Structures are given as structure tokens and as C-alpha cells.
Amino acid sequence: MIRSWLGFKERDDYISASILNCLISKEYDESELRDLVRGREIAVVGAGPQLDKISRLKEDVIIAADGATNYLINIGVTPDIIVTDLDGLQTFPKNSIYVVLAHGDNINLLHKVKEMDKVIPNSQVMPFGRLRLYGGFSDGDRAVVLAKYMGASKIRLYAMDFESGIIGKFSKPYYKKDVPASMIKRKKLEIARMIIEQVLNYDE
């Protein structure tokens, strides 16, 4: 439904997923990811306008959404997990676990997985090969879904802005400052907000 609402093509998602699956030479044991998250307090860090107000994080595990990684590395914080579709990521910390999404708009970026040691490939279509499908839509809400799915005891959100209509400068490497959100980006943020609310309000 979301794909048709935003005008995306399922065929392109399958092409991207197939390429990503071929680029991953070895299957990563996701039990390490589950053991890292289960029963622990998780910080999910987005790339919203308030990101540069963060100087430290106290949670047990840090999950960065895409471009937020670049800022965190700059302040000396290495994310334990990075959830990314690759369009904002410039820095590739060695020991992080990467949860990489393939979709129709990032085929030209998939080569970046060669910079990563621990990769769990994700798709927006029915998974096959080494691919996983944890759920979610944007990097930020997928990070929240992942934390919940892996058994986090508590999830705190940082720099996740759904209301201001402003996109943080760390979202894309070519942004020099915060920028107004386009209409389609506003739709994406609204979808992300709804997903996160449902996940955080869900009691098992």
C-alpha cells in the first residue's frame, strides 16, 4: 500500500534486493544482533535537526539511522548498529553491525556494502537468499522496529523529528544546513511516525 501511495515500483525493489543479495558473500549470524539488543536499553538516533545537540548517550546499545552515524563518529560515539539505505552514510566504523535496506532508489549505492564487515541485508519485498525483512519503512522507524523485534527492554528516541517539516543537515552528505522537507518527504515522515507509535505502544 505504501509503495503505491508514493508511486514506487515493486519491480525496482526486487532488482535492488537481488543485487544486494549477490553482493553479500557470507551470511551474518543474526544471533549476535539479537544477543546485543535483547533485554537492554536502546538509543535510536535519527538525523533530525536536533542531532547536533547530542553530546553523549547513556543507553546500553546505540542504533544509528543512516546519516546520524556521521555525526556520532565525529563526536567520538561509535554506533553498535547502523540501519541504513546507504544514501546518508559516509563513515563506515569497522565493528558496527550494518542492517542495510535494498530498494528501487538505491541500486547505485549498494556497492558501499563492500566497506562493511558485518552486514545483514534487508529488503522491502518477500525475502530470499540472505535477505531479511524486519519491517518498517524509513531508516529511523526501521531502527525502532528492529530494536523491538530483537527484544529491547526500553527504546529511547533521539533527533527523530516528525513535526517541524525540517530535514536535518546530517540526513544527506550534500546538505550544508537543515532544509525544508519536500511534500513526498513529509509523507514519508508521517508514515514513519505512525509506524513508531504503533511499535512503541505495542505490548507483547
PDB file of C-alpha atoms in Angstrom:
ATOM      1  CA  MET A   1       0.000   0.000   0.000  1.00  0.00           C
ATOM      2  CA  ILE A   2       2.762   2.460   0.938  1.00  0.00           C
ATOM      3  CA  ARG A   3       4.613   1.683  -2.290  1.00  0.00           C
ATOM      4  CA  SER A   4       1.609   2.517  -4.471  1.00  0.00           C
ATOM      5  CA  TRP A   5       0.734   5.595  -2.407  1.00  0.00           C
ATOM      6  CA  LEU A   6       4.196   7.067  -3.029  1.00  0.00           C
ATOM      7  CA  GLY A   7       4.441   5.882  -6.632  1.00  0.00           C
ATOM      8  CA  PHE A   8       7.273   3.373  -6.131  1.00  0.00           C
ATOM      9  CA  LYS A   9       7.663   0.268  -8.305  1.00  0.00           C
ATOM     10  CA  GLU A  10       7.829  -3.213  -6.790  1.00  0.00           C
ATOM     11  CA  ARG A  11       9.937  -4.427  -9.726  1.00  0.00           C
ATOM     12  CA  ASP A  12      12.701  -1.952  -8.849  1.00  0.00           C
ATOM     13  CA  ASP A  13      12.679  -3.160  -5.248  1.00  0.00           C
ATOM     14  CA  TYR A  14      13.182  -6.748  -6.452  1.00  0.00           C
ATOM     15  CA  ILE A  15      16.071  -5.727  -8.713  1.00  0.00           C
ATOM     16  CA  SER A  16      17.796  -3.897  -5.869  1.00  0.00           C
ATOM     17  CA  ALA A  17      17.197  -6.794  -3.474  1.00  0.00           C
ATOM     18  CA  SER A  18      18.684  -9.260  -5.957  1.00  0.00           C
ATOM     19  CA  ILE A  19      21.812  -7.144  -6.384  1.00  0.00           C
ATOM     20  CA  LEU A  20      22.297  -6.734  -2.643  1.00  0.00           C
ATOM     21  CA  ASN A  21      21.857 -10.468  -2.102  1.00  0.00           C
ATOM     22  CA  CYS A  22      24.585 -11.155  -4.668  1.00  0.00           C
ATOM     23  CA  LEU A  23      26.957  -8.617  -3.103  1.00  0.00           C
ATOM     24  CA  ILE A  24      26.856 -10.310   0.301  1.00  0.00           C
ATOM     25  CA  SER A  25      29.453 -13.069   0.136  1.00  0.00           C
ATOM     26  CA  LYS A  26      28.795 -14.585   3.566  1.00  0.00           C
ATOM     27  CA  GLU A  27      25.742 -14.892   5.767  1.00  0.00           C
ATOM     28  CA  TYR A  28      25.976 -12.945   9.014  1.00  0.00           C
ATOM     29  CA  ASP A  29      24.755 -14.723  12.139  1.00  0.00           C
ATOM     30  CA  GLU A  30      21.928 -12.506  13.358  1.00  0.00           C
ATOM     31  CA  SER A  31      22.047 -14.169  16.793  1.00  0.00           C
ATOM     32  CA  GLU A  32      24.866 -11.728  17.645  1.00  0.00           C
ATOM     33  CA  LEU A  33      22.490  -8.878  16.878  1.00  0.00           C
ATOM     34  CA  ARG A  34      19.728 -10.406  18.995  1.00  0.00           C
ATOM     35  CA  ASP A  35      22.093 -11.058  21.907  1.00  0.00           C
ATOM     36  CA  LEU A  36      23.285  -7.457  21.728  1.00  0.00           C
ATOM     37  CA  VAL A  37      19.777  -5.972  21.904  1.00  0.00           C
ATOM     38  CA  ARG A  38      17.675  -8.401  23.953  1.00  0.00           C
ATOM     39  CA  GLY A  39      16.760  -7.098  27.412  1.00  0.00           C
ATOM     40  CA  ARG A  40      18.790  -3.904  27.076  1.00  0.00           C
ATOM     41  CA  GLU A  41      18.068  -0.184  26.874  1.00  0.00           C
ATOM     42  CA  ILE A  42      18.444   1.092  23.334  1.00  0.00           C
ATOM     43  CA  ALA A  43      19.079   4.585  21.966  1.00  0.00           C
ATOM     44  CA  VAL A  44      17.768   5.054  18.435  1.00  0.00           C
ATOM     45  CA  VAL A  45      19.400   8.130  16.937  1.00  0.00           C
ATOM     46  CA  GLY A  46      17.936   9.841  13.890  1.00  0.00           C
ATOM     47  CA  ALA A  47      19.377  12.578  11.709  1.00  0.00           C
ATOM     48  CA  GLY A  48      16.838  15.255  12.641  1.00  0.00           C
ATOM     49  CA  PRO A  49      17.605  18.947  13.235  1.00  0.00           C
ATOM     50  CA  GLN A  50      18.346  18.365  16.942  1.00  0.00           C
ATOM     51  CA  LEU A  51      21.114  15.842  16.288  1.00  0.00           C
ATOM     52  CA  ASP A  52      23.967  18.249  16.952  1.00  0.00           C
ATOM     53  CA  LYS A  53      22.568  18.887  20.450  1.00  0.00           C
ATOM     54  CA  ILE A  54      23.609  15.366  21.428  1.00  0.00           C
ATOM     55  CA  SER A  55      26.981  15.094  23.145  1.00  0.00           C
ATOM     56  CA  ARG A  56      26.666  11.709  24.823  1.00  0.00           C
ATOM     57  CA  LEU A  57      24.272   8.781  25.173  1.00  0.00           C
ATOM     58  CA  LYS A  58      23.745   6.689  28.300  1.00  0.00           C
ATOM     59  CA  GLU A  59      21.873   3.694  26.898  1.00  0.00           C
ATOM     60  CA  ASP A  60      23.389   0.203  26.691  1.00  0.00           C
ATOM     61  CA  VAL A  61      23.217  -0.019  22.898  1.00  0.00           C
ATOM     62  CA  ILE A  62      23.204   2.702  20.238  1.00  0.00           C
ATOM     63  CA  ILE A  63      21.400   2.242  16.931  1.00  0.00           C
ATOM     64  CA  ALA A  64      22.086   4.979  14.383  1.00  0.00           C
ATOM     65  CA  ALA A  65      19.777   5.706  11.483  1.00  0.00           C
ATOM     66  CA  ASP A  66      21.871   6.244   8.356  1.00  0.00           C
ATOM     67  CA  GLY A  67      23.362   9.769   8.258  1.00  0.00           C
ATOM     68  CA  ALA A  68      23.253  10.120  12.045  1.00  0.00           C
ATOM     69  CA  THR A  69      26.283   7.816  12.016  1.00  0.00           C
ATOM     70  CA  ASN A  70      28.480  10.525  10.520  1.00  0.00           C
ATOM     71  CA  TYR A  71      27.732  12.946  13.354  1.00  0.00           C
ATOM     72  CA  LEU A  72      28.098  10.335  16.088  1.00  0.00           C
ATOM     73  CA  ILE A  73      31.511   9.289  14.818  1.00  0.00           C
ATOM     74  CA  ASN A  74      32.567  12.952  14.764  1.00  0.00           C
ATOM     75  CA  ILE A  75      31.802  13.277  18.491  1.00  0.00           C
ATOM     76  CA  GLY A  76      33.541  10.014  19.338  1.00  0.00           C
ATOM     77  CA  VAL A  77      30.476   7.777  19.621  1.00  0.00           C
ATOM     78  CA  THR A  78      30.524   4.562  17.588  1.00  0.00           C
ATOM     79  CA  PRO A  79      27.066   3.076  16.979  1.00  0.00           C
ATOM     80  CA  ASP A  80      26.687  -0.589  17.817  1.00  0.00           C
ATOM     81  CA  ILE A  81      24.174  -0.985  14.981  1.00  0.00           C
ATOM     82  CA  ILE A  82      23.628   1.110  11.852  1.00  0.00           C
ATOM     83  CA  VAL A  83      20.326   0.910   9.984  1.00  0.00           C
ATOM     84  CA  THR A  84      20.799   2.368   6.530  1.00  0.00           C
ATOM     85  CA  ASP A  85      19.615   2.531   2.953  1.00  0.00           C
ATOM     86  CA  LEU A  86      23.067   3.992   2.199  1.00  0.00           C
ATOM     87  CA  ASP A  87      22.064   7.450   0.953  1.00  0.00           C
ATOM     88  CA  GLY A  88      23.298   9.324   4.021  1.00  0.00           C
ATOM     89  CA  LEU A  89      26.153   7.141   5.204  1.00  0.00           C
ATOM     90  CA  GLN A  90      29.717   8.373   4.641  1.00  0.00           C
ATOM     91  CA  THR A  91      31.530   6.775   7.559  1.00  0.00           C
ATOM     92  CA  PHE A  92      31.897   3.009   7.981  1.00  0.00           C
ATOM     93  CA  PRO A  93      33.001   2.107  11.524  1.00  0.00           C
ATOM     94  CA  LYS A  94      34.582  -1.337  11.495  1.00  0.00           C
ATOM     95  CA  ASN A  95      32.922  -3.011  14.469  1.00  0.00           C
ATOM     96  CA  SER A  96      29.340  -1.871  13.885  1.00  0.00           C
ATOM     97  CA  ILE A  97      26.615  -4.219  12.664  1.00  0.00           C
ATOM     98  CA  TYR A  98      25.006  -2.879   9.480  1.00  0.00           C
ATOM     99  CA  VAL A  99      21.369  -3.547   8.660  1.00  0.00           C
ATOM    100  CA  VAL A 100      21.225  -2.491   5.009  1.00  0.00           C
ATOM    101  CA  LEU A 101      17.999  -1.996   3.065  1.00  0.00           C
ATOM    102  CA  ALA A 102      17.734  -2.522  -0.682  1.00  0.00           C
ATOM    103  CA  HIS A 103      15.057  -0.551  -2.508  1.00  0.00           C
ATOM    104  CA  GLY A 104      14.455   0.736  -6.008  1.00  0.00           C
ATOM    105  CA  ASP A 105      16.120   4.098  -5.412  1.00  0.00           C
ATOM    106  CA  ASN A 106      19.461   2.932  -4.022  1.00  0.00           C
ATOM    107  CA  ILE A 107      20.747   0.463  -6.610  1.00  0.00           C
ATOM    108  CA  ASN A 108      23.668   2.774  -7.426  1.00  0.00           C
ATOM    109  CA  LEU A 109      24.682   2.871  -3.743  1.00  0.00           C
ATOM    110  CA  LEU A 110      24.721  -0.834  -2.955  1.00  0.00           C
ATOM    111  CA  HIS A 111      28.449  -1.094  -3.667  1.00  0.00           C
ATOM    112  CA  LYS A 112      29.001   0.583  -0.282  1.00  0.00           C
ATOM    113  CA  VAL A 113      28.399  -2.747   1.451  1.00  0.00           C
ATOM    114  CA  LYS A 114      31.936  -3.684   0.412  1.00  0.00           C
ATOM    115  CA  GLU A 115      33.116  -1.233   3.102  1.00  0.00           C
ATOM    116  CA  MET A 116      31.327  -3.215   5.832  1.00  0.00           C
ATOM    117  CA  ASP A 117      32.336  -6.344   7.739  1.00  0.00           C
ATOM    118  CA  LYS A 118      29.079  -7.296   9.478  1.00  0.00           C
ATOM    119  CA  VAL A 119      26.091  -6.897   7.156  1.00  0.00           C
ATOM    120  CA  ILE A 120      22.508  -8.080   7.486  1.00  0.00           C
ATOM    121  CA  PRO A 121      20.841  -7.356   4.128  1.00  0.00           C
ATOM    122  CA  ASN A 122      17.185  -6.321   4.174  1.00  0.00           C
ATOM    123  CA  SER A 123      14.545  -5.954   1.504  1.00  0.00           C
ATOM    124  CA  GLN A 124      11.151  -4.332   1.015  1.00  0.00           C
ATOM    125  CA  VAL A 125       9.926  -7.423  -0.826  1.00  0.00           C
ATOM    126  CA  MET A 126       9.496 -11.054   0.203  1.00  0.00           C
ATOM    127  CA  PRO A 127      12.990 -12.048   1.382  1.00  0.00           C
ATOM    128  CA  PHE A 128      15.089 -14.632  -0.415  1.00  0.00           C
ATOM    129  CA  GLY A 129      18.693 -15.805  -0.257  1.00  0.00           C
ATOM    130  CA  ARG A 130      20.490 -13.979   2.567  1.00  0.00           C
ATOM    131  CA  LEU A 131      17.899 -11.209   2.778  1.00  0.00           C
ATOM    132  CA  ARG A 132      15.809 -10.432   5.863  1.00  0.00           C
ATOM    133  CA  LEU A 133      12.588  -8.471   6.222  1.00  0.00           C
ATOM    134  CA  TYR A 134      12.265  -6.966   9.693  1.00  0.00           C
ATOM    135  CA  GLY A 135       9.661  -4.374   8.758  1.00  0.00           C
ATOM    136  CA  GLY A 136       9.419  -0.607   8.789  1.00  0.00           C
ATOM    137  CA  PHE A 137       9.769   1.983   6.069  1.00  0.00           C
ATOM    138  CA  SER A 138      12.396   4.683   6.638  1.00  0.00           C
ATOM    139  CA  ASP A 139      15.761   4.218   8.358  1.00  0.00           C
ATOM    140  CA  GLY A 140      14.527   5.721  11.625  1.00  0.00           C
ATOM    141  CA  ASP A 141      11.385   3.670  12.044  1.00  0.00           C
ATOM    142  CA  ARG A 142      13.146   0.526  10.805  1.00  0.00           C
ATOM    143  CA  ALA A 143      15.676   1.024  13.599  1.00  0.00           C
ATOM    144  CA  VAL A 144      12.837   1.164  16.128  1.00  0.00           C
ATOM    145  CA  VAL A 145      11.145  -1.904  14.630  1.00  0.00           C
ATOM    146  CA  LEU A 146      14.465  -3.763  14.735  1.00  0.00           C
ATOM    147  CA  ALA A 147      15.058  -2.906  18.398  1.00  0.00           C
ATOM    148  CA  LYS A 148      11.561  -4.044  19.331  1.00  0.00           C
ATOM    149  CA  TYR A 149      11.799  -7.217  17.259  1.00  0.00           C
ATOM    150  CA  MET A 150      15.129  -8.135  18.843  1.00  0.00           C
ATOM    151  CA  GLY A 151      13.723  -7.795  22.362  1.00  0.00           C
ATOM    152  CA  ALA A 152      14.882  -4.409  23.672  1.00  0.00           C
ATOM    153  CA  SER A 153      13.687  -3.674  27.211  1.00  0.00           C
ATOM    154  CA  LYS A 154      13.405   0.063  26.542  1.00  0.00           C
ATOM    155  CA  ILE A 155      13.770   2.237  23.444  1.00  0.00           C
ATOM    156  CA  ARG A 156      14.575   5.951  23.587  1.00  0.00           C
ATOM    157  CA  LEU A 157      14.469   8.183  20.527  1.00  0.00           C
ATOM    158  CA  TYR A 158      16.917  10.987  19.781  1.00  0.00           C
ATOM    159  CA  ALA A 159      16.809  13.540  16.940  1.00  0.00           C
ATOM    160  CA  MET A 160      13.668  11.989  15.472  1.00  0.00           C
ATOM    161  CA  ASP A 161      11.636  14.966  14.238  1.00  0.00           C
ATOM    162  CA  PHE A 162       8.312  14.287  12.527  1.00  0.00           C
ATOM    163  CA  GLU A 163       6.511  17.575  13.108  1.00  0.00           C
ATOM    164  CA  SER A 164       8.716  20.543  12.164  1.00  0.00           C
ATOM    165  CA  GLY A 165       8.835  19.976   8.412  1.00  0.00           C
ATOM    166  CA  ILE A 166      12.623  20.407   8.551  1.00  0.00           C
ATOM    167  CA  ILE A 167      15.171  17.833   7.399  1.00  0.00           C
ATOM    168  CA  GLY A 168      18.410  17.749   9.366  1.00  0.00           C
ATOM    169  CA  LYS A 169      21.659  18.619   7.639  1.00  0.00           C
ATOM    170  CA  PHE A 170      23.126  15.222   8.537  1.00  0.00           C
ATOM    171  CA  SER A 171      20.466  13.359   6.559  1.00  0.00           C
ATOM    172  CA  LYS A 172      22.361  13.645   3.286  1.00  0.00           C
ATOM    173  CA  PRO A 173      26.093  14.208   2.696  1.00  0.00           C
ATOM    174  CA  TYR A 174      25.425  17.091   0.303  1.00  0.00           C
ATOM    175  CA  TYR A 175      23.303  19.096   2.766  1.00  0.00           C
ATOM    176  CA  LYS A 176      25.189  22.048   4.224  1.00  0.00           C
ATOM    177  CA  LYS A 177      22.341  23.091   6.512  1.00  0.00           C
ATOM    178  CA  ASP A 178      18.885  21.983   7.597  1.00  0.00           C
ATOM    179  CA  VAL A 179      16.407  22.138   4.713  1.00  0.00           C
ATOM    180  CA  PRO A 180      12.608  22.243   4.330  1.00  0.00           C
ATOM    181  CA  ALA A 181      11.027  18.855   3.734  1.00  0.00           C
ATOM    182  CA  SER A 182       9.542  18.200   0.305  1.00  0.00           C
ATOM    183  CA  MET A 183       5.946  17.035   0.051  1.00  0.00           C
ATOM    184  CA  ILE A 184       6.979  13.420  -0.510  1.00  0.00           C
ATOM    185  CA  LYS A 185       9.390  13.620   2.448  1.00  0.00           C
ATOM    186  CA  ARG A 186       6.559  14.897   4.626  1.00  0.00           C
ATOM    187  CA  LYS A 187       4.527  11.854   3.599  1.00  0.00           C
ATOM    188  CA  LYS A 188       7.449   9.581   4.466  1.00  0.00           C
ATOM    189  CA  LEU A 189       7.842  11.220   7.877  1.00  0.00           C
ATOM    190  CA  GLU A 190       4.161  10.773   8.595  1.00  0.00           C
ATOM    191  CA  ILE A 191       4.384   7.085   7.725  1.00  0.00           C
ATOM    192  CA  ALA A 192       7.477   6.737   9.924  1.00  0.00           C
ATOM    193  CA  ARG A 193       5.730   8.473  12.826  1.00  0.00           C
ATOM    194  CA  MET A 194       2.718   6.148  12.601  1.00  0.00           C
ATOM    195  CA  ILE A 195       4.929   3.051  12.485  1.00  0.00           C
ATOM    196  CA  ILE A 196       6.969   4.149  15.502  1.00  0.00           C
ATOM    197  CA  GLU A 197       3.870   4.976  17.537  1.00  0.00           C
ATOM    198  CA  GLN A 198       2.395   1.559  16.806  1.00  0.00           C
ATOM    199  CA  VAL A 199       5.618  -0.239  17.685  1.00  0.00           C
ATOM    200  CA  LEU A 200       6.254   1.643  20.931  1.00  0.00           C
ATOM    201  CA  ASN A 201       2.636   1.261  22.055  1.00  0.00           C
ATOM    202  CA  TYR A 202       2.555  -2.463  21.322  1.00  0.00           C
ATOM    203  CA  ASP A 203       2.647  -4.697  24.387  1.00  0.00           C
ATOM    204  CA  GLU A 204       3.605  -8.299  23.825  1.00  0.00           C
TER     205      GLU A 204
END
